PDB file of C-alpha atoms in Angstrom:
ATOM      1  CA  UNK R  14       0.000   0.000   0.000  1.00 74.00           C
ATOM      2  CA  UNK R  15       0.848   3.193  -0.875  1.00 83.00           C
ATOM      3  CA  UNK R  16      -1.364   5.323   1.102  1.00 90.00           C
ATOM      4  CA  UNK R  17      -0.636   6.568   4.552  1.00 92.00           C
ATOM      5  CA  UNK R  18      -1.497   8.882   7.297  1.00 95.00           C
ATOM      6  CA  UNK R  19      -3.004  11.259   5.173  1.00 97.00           C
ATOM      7  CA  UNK R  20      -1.820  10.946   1.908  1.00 97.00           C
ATOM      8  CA  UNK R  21      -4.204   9.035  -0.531  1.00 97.00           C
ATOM      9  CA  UNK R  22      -2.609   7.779  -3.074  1.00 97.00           C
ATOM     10  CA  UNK R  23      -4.697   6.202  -6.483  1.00 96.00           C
ATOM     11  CA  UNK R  24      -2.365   3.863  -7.601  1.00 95.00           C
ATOM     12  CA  UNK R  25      -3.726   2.142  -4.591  1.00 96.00           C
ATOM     13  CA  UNK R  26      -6.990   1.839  -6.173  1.00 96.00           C
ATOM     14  CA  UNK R  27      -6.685   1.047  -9.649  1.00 94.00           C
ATOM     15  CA  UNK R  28      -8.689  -1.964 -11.106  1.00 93.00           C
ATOM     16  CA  UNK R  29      -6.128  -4.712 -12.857  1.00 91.00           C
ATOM     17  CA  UNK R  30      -7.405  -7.156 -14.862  1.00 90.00           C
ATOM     18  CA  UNK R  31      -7.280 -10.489 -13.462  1.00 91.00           C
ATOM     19  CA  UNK R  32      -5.994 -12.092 -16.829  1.00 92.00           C
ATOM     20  CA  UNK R  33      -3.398 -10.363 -18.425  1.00 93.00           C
ATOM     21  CA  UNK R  34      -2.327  -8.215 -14.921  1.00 89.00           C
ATOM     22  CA  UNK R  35      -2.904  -5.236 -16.969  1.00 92.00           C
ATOM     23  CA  UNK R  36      -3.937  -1.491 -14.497  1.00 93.00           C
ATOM     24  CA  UNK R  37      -6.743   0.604 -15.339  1.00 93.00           C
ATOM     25  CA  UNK R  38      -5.710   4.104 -16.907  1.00 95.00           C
ATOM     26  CA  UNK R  39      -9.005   5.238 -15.678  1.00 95.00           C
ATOM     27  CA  UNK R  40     -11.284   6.154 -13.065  1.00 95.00           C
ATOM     28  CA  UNK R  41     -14.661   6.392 -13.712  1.00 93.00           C
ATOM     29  CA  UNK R  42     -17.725   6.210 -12.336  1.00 93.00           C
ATOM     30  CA  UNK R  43     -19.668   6.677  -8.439  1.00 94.00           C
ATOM     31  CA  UNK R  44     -19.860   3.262  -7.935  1.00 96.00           C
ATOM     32  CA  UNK R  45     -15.905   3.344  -8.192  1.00 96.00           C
ATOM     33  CA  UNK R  46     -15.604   6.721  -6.616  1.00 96.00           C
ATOM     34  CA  UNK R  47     -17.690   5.156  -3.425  1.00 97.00           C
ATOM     35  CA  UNK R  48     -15.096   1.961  -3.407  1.00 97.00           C
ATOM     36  CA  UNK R  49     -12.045   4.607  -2.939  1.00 97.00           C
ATOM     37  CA  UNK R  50     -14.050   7.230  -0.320  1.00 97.00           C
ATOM     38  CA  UNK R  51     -14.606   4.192   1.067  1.00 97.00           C
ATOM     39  CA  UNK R  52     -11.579   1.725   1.098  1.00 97.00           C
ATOM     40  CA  UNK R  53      -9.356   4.908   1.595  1.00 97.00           C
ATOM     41  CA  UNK R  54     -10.929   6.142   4.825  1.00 97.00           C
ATOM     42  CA  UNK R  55     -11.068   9.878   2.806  1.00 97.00           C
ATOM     43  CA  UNK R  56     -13.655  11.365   5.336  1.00 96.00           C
ATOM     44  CA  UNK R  57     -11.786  10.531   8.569  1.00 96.00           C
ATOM     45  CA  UNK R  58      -8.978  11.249   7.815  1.00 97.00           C
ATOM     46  CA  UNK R  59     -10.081  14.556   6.959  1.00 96.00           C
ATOM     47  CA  UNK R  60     -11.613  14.899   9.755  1.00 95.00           C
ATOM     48  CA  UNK R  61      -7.847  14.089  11.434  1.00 96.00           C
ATOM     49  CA  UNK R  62      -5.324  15.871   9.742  1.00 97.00           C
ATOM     50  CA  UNK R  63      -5.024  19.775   9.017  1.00 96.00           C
ATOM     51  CA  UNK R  64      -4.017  18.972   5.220  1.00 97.00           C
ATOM     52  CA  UNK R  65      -4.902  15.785   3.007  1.00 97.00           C
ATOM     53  CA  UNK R  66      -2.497  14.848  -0.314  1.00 97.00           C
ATOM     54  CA  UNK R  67      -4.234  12.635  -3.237  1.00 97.00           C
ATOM     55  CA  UNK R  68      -1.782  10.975  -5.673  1.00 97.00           C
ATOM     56  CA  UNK R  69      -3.099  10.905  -8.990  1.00 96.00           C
ATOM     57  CA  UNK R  70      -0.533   8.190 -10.542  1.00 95.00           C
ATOM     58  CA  UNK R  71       1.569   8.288 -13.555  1.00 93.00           C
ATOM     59  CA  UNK R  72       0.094   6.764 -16.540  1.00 93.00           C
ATOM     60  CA  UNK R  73      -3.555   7.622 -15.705  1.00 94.00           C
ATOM     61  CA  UNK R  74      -5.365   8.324 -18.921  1.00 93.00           C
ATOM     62  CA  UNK R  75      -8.588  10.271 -17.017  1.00 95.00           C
ATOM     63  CA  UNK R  76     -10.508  10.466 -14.479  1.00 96.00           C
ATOM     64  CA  UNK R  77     -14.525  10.898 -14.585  1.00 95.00           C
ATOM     65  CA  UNK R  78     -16.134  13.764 -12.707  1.00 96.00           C
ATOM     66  CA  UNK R  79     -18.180  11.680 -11.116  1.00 96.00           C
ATOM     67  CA  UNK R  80     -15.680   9.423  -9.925  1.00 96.00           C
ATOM     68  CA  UNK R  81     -14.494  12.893  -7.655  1.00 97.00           C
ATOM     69  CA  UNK R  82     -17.940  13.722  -6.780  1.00 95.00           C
ATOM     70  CA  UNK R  83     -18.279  10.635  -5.057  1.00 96.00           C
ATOM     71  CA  UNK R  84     -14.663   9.982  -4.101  1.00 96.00           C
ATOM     72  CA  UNK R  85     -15.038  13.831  -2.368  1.00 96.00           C
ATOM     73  CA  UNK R  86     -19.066  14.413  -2.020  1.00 93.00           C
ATOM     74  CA  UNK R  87     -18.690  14.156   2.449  1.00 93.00           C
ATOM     75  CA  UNK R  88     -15.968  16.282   2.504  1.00 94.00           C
ATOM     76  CA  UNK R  89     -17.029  18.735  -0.038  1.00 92.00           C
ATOM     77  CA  UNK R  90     -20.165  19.222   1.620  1.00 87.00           C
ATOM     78  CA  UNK R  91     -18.893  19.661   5.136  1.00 90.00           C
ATOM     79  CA  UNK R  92     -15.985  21.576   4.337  1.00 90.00           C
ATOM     80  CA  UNK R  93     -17.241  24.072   1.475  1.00 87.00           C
ATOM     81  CA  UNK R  94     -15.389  24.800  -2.499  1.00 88.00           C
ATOM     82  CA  UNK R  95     -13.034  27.246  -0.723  1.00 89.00           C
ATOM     83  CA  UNK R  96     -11.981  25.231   2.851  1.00 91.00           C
ATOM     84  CA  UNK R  97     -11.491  21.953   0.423  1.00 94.00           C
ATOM     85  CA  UNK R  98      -9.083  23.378  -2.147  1.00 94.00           C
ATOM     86  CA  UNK R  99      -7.590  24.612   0.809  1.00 95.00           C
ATOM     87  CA  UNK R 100      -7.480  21.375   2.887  1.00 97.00           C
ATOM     88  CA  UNK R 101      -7.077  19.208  -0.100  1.00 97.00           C
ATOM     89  CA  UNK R 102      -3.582  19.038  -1.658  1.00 97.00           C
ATOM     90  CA  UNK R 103      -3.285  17.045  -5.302  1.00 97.00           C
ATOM     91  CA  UNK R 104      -0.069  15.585  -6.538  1.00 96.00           C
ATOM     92  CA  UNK R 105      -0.176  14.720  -9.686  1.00 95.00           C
ATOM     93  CA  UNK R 106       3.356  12.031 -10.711  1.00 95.00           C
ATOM     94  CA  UNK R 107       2.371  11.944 -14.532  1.00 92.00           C
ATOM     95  CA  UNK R 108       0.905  14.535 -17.010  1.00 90.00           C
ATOM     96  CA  UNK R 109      -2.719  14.153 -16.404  1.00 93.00           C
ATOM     97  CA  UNK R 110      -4.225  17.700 -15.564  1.00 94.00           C
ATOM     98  CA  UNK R 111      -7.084  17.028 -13.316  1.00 95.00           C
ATOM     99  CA  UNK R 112      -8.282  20.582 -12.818  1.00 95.00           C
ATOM    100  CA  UNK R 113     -10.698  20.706 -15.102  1.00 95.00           C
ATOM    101  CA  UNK R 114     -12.808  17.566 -13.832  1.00 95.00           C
ATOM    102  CA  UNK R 115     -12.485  18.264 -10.158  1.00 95.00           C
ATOM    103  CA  UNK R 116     -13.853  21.635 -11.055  1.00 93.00           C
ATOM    104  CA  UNK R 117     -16.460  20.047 -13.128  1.00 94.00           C
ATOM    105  CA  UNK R 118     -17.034  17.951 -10.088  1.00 94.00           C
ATOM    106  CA  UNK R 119     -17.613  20.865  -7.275  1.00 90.00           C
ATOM    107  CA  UNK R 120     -19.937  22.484  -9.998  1.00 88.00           C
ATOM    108  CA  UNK R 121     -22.179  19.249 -10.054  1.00 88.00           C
ATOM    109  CA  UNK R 122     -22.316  19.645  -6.273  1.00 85.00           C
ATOM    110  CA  UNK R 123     -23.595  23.191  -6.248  1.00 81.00           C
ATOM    111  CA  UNK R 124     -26.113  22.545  -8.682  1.00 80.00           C
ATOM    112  CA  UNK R 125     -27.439  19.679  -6.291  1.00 79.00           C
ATOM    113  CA  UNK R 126     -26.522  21.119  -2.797  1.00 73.00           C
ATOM    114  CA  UNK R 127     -25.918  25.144  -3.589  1.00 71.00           C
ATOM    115  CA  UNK R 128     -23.510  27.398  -2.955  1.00 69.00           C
ATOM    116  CA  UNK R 129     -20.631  25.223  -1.508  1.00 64.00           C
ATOM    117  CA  UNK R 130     -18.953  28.046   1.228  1.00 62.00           C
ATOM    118  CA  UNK R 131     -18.970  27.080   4.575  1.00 50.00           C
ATOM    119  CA  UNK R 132     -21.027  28.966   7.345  1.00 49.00           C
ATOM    120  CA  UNK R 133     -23.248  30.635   5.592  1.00 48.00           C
ATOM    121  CA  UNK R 134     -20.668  32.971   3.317  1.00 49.00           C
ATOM    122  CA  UNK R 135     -22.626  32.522  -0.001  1.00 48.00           C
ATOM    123  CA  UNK R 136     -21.648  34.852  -2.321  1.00 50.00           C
ATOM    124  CA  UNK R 137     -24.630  37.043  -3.654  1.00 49.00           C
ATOM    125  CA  UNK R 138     -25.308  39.052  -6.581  1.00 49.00           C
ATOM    126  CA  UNK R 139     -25.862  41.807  -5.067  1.00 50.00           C
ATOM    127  CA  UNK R 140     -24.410  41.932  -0.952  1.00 53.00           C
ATOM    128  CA  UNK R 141     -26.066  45.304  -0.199  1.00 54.00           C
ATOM    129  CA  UNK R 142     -29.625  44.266  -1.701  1.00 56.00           C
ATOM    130  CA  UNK R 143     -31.154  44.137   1.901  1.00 54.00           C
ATOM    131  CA  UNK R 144     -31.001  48.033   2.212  1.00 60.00           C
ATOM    132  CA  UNK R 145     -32.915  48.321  -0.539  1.00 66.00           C
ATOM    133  CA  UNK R 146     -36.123  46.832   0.869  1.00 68.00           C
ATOM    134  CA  UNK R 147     -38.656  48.796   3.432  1.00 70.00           C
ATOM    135  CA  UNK R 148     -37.760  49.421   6.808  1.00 68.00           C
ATOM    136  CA  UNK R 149     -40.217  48.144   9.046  1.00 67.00           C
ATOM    137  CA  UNK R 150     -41.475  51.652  10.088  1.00 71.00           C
ATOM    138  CA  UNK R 151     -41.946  51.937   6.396  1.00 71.00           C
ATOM    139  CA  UNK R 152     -44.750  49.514   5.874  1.00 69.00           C
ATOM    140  CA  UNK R 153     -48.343  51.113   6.625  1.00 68.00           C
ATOM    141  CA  UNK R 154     -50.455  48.403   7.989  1.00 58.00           C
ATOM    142  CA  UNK R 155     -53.979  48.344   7.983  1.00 57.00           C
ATOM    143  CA  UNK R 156     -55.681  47.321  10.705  1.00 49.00           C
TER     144      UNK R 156
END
Protein backbone atom coordinates (compact mmCIF):
# COMPACT_ATOMS: atom_id res chain seq x y z
CA UNK A 1 0.00 0.00 0.00
CA UNK A 2 0.85 3.19 -0.87
CA UNK A 3 -1.36 5.32 1.10
CA UNK A 4 -0.64 6.57 4.55
CA UNK A 5 -1.50 8.88 7.30
CA UNK A 6 -3.00 11.26 5.17
CA UNK A 7 -1.82 10.95 1.91
CA UNK A 8 -4.20 9.03 -0.53
CA UNK A 9 -2.61 7.78 -3.07
CA UNK A 10 -4.70 6.20 -6.48
CA UNK A 11 -2.36 3.86 -7.60
CA UNK A 12 -3.73 2.14 -4.59
CA UNK A 13 -6.99 1.84 -6.17
CA UNK A 14 -6.69 1.05 -9.65
CA UNK A 15 -8.69 -1.96 -11.11
CA UNK A 16 -6.13 -4.71 -12.86
CA UNK A 17 -7.40 -7.16 -14.86
CA UNK A 18 -7.28 -10.49 -13.46
CA UNK A 19 -5.99 -12.09 -16.83
CA UNK A 20 -3.40 -10.36 -18.43
CA UNK A 21 -2.33 -8.22 -14.92
CA UNK A 22 -2.90 -5.24 -16.97
CA UNK A 23 -3.94 -1.49 -14.50
CA UNK A 24 -6.74 0.60 -15.34
CA UNK A 25 -5.71 4.10 -16.91
CA UNK A 26 -9.01 5.24 -15.68
CA UNK A 27 -11.28 6.15 -13.07
CA UNK A 28 -14.66 6.39 -13.71
CA UNK A 29 -17.72 6.21 -12.34
CA UNK A 30 -19.67 6.68 -8.44
CA UNK A 31 -19.86 3.26 -7.93
CA UNK A 32 -15.90 3.34 -8.19
CA UNK A 33 -15.60 6.72 -6.62
CA UNK A 34 -17.69 5.16 -3.43
CA UNK A 35 -15.10 1.96 -3.41
CA UNK A 36 -12.05 4.61 -2.94
CA UNK A 37 -14.05 7.23 -0.32
CA UNK A 38 -14.61 4.19 1.07
CA UNK A 39 -11.58 1.73 1.10
CA UNK A 40 -9.36 4.91 1.60
CA UNK A 41 -10.93 6.14 4.83
CA UNK A 42 -11.07 9.88 2.81
CA UNK A 43 -13.65 11.36 5.34
CA UNK A 44 -11.79 10.53 8.57
CA UNK A 45 -8.98 11.25 7.81
CA UNK A 46 -10.08 14.56 6.96
CA UNK A 47 -11.61 14.90 9.76
CA UNK A 48 -7.85 14.09 11.43
CA UNK A 49 -5.32 15.87 9.74
CA UNK A 50 -5.02 19.78 9.02
CA UNK A 51 -4.02 18.97 5.22
CA UNK A 52 -4.90 15.78 3.01
CA UNK A 53 -2.50 14.85 -0.31
CA UNK A 54 -4.23 12.63 -3.24
CA UNK A 55 -1.78 10.97 -5.67
CA UNK A 56 -3.10 10.90 -8.99
CA UNK A 57 -0.53 8.19 -10.54
CA UNK A 58 1.57 8.29 -13.55
CA UNK A 59 0.09 6.76 -16.54
CA UNK A 60 -3.55 7.62 -15.70
CA UNK A 61 -5.36 8.32 -18.92
CA UNK A 62 -8.59 10.27 -17.02
CA UNK A 63 -10.51 10.47 -14.48
CA UNK A 64 -14.53 10.90 -14.58
CA UNK A 65 -16.13 13.76 -12.71
CA UNK A 66 -18.18 11.68 -11.12
CA UNK A 67 -15.68 9.42 -9.93
CA UNK A 68 -14.49 12.89 -7.65
CA UNK A 69 -17.94 13.72 -6.78
CA UNK A 70 -18.28 10.63 -5.06
CA UNK A 71 -14.66 9.98 -4.10
CA UNK A 72 -15.04 13.83 -2.37
CA UNK A 73 -19.07 14.41 -2.02
CA UNK A 74 -18.69 14.16 2.45
CA UNK A 75 -15.97 16.28 2.50
CA UNK A 76 -17.03 18.74 -0.04
CA UNK A 77 -20.16 19.22 1.62
CA UNK A 78 -18.89 19.66 5.14
CA UNK A 79 -15.98 21.58 4.34
CA UNK A 80 -17.24 24.07 1.48
CA UNK A 81 -15.39 24.80 -2.50
CA UNK A 82 -13.03 27.25 -0.72
CA UNK A 83 -11.98 25.23 2.85
CA UNK A 84 -11.49 21.95 0.42
CA UNK A 85 -9.08 23.38 -2.15
CA UNK A 86 -7.59 24.61 0.81
CA UNK A 87 -7.48 21.37 2.89
CA UNK A 88 -7.08 19.21 -0.10
CA UNK A 89 -3.58 19.04 -1.66
CA UNK A 90 -3.28 17.05 -5.30
CA UNK A 91 -0.07 15.59 -6.54
CA UNK A 92 -0.18 14.72 -9.69
CA UNK A 93 3.36 12.03 -10.71
CA UNK A 94 2.37 11.94 -14.53
CA UNK A 95 0.90 14.53 -17.01
CA UNK A 96 -2.72 14.15 -16.40
CA UNK A 97 -4.23 17.70 -15.56
CA UNK A 98 -7.08 17.03 -13.32
CA UNK A 99 -8.28 20.58 -12.82
CA UNK A 100 -10.70 20.71 -15.10
CA UNK A 101 -12.81 17.57 -13.83
CA UNK A 102 -12.48 18.26 -10.16
CA UNK A 103 -13.85 21.63 -11.06
CA UNK A 104 -16.46 20.05 -13.13
CA UNK A 105 -17.03 17.95 -10.09
CA UNK A 106 -17.61 20.87 -7.27
CA UNK A 107 -19.94 22.48 -10.00
CA UNK A 108 -22.18 19.25 -10.05
CA UNK A 109 -22.32 19.64 -6.27
CA UNK A 110 -23.60 23.19 -6.25
CA UNK A 111 -26.11 22.55 -8.68
CA UNK A 112 -27.44 19.68 -6.29
CA UNK A 113 -26.52 21.12 -2.80
CA UNK A 114 -25.92 25.14 -3.59
CA UNK A 115 -23.51 27.40 -2.96
CA UNK A 116 -20.63 25.22 -1.51
CA UNK A 117 -18.95 28.05 1.23
CA UNK A 118 -18.97 27.08 4.57
CA UNK A 119 -21.03 28.97 7.35
CA UNK A 120 -23.25 30.64 5.59
CA UNK A 121 -20.67 32.97 3.32
CA UNK A 122 -22.63 32.52 0.00
CA UNK A 123 -21.65 34.85 -2.32
CA UNK A 124 -24.63 37.04 -3.65
CA UNK A 125 -25.31 39.05 -6.58
CA UNK A 126 -25.86 41.81 -5.07
CA UNK A 127 -24.41 41.93 -0.95
CA UNK A 128 -26.07 45.30 -0.20
CA UNK A 129 -29.62 44.27 -1.70
CA UNK A 130 -31.15 44.14 1.90
CA UNK A 131 -31.00 48.03 2.21
CA UNK A 132 -32.91 48.32 -0.54
CA UNK A 133 -36.12 46.83 0.87
CA UNK A 134 -38.66 48.80 3.43
CA UNK A 135 -37.76 49.42 6.81
CA UNK A 136 -40.22 48.14 9.05
CA UNK A 137 -41.48 51.65 10.09
CA UNK A 138 -41.95 51.94 6.40
CA UNK A 139 -44.75 49.51 5.87
CA UNK A 140 -48.34 51.11 6.62
CA UNK A 141 -50.46 48.40 7.99
CA UNK A 142 -53.98 48.34 7.98
CA UNK A 143 -55.68 47.32 10.70
Amino acid sequence: MLSKDNIINLEDFRVRDTKTGAISKVFTGRDRGEFVREKSRVDKIESNYSSVTIIIPNNVYSINPSFFEELFVNVVKKLGKDNFLKKFNFISQGNYDYKKQLNEAIRNYECKYGPLTNFGYGKSGCPWQWVEQPWPWDIEFNC
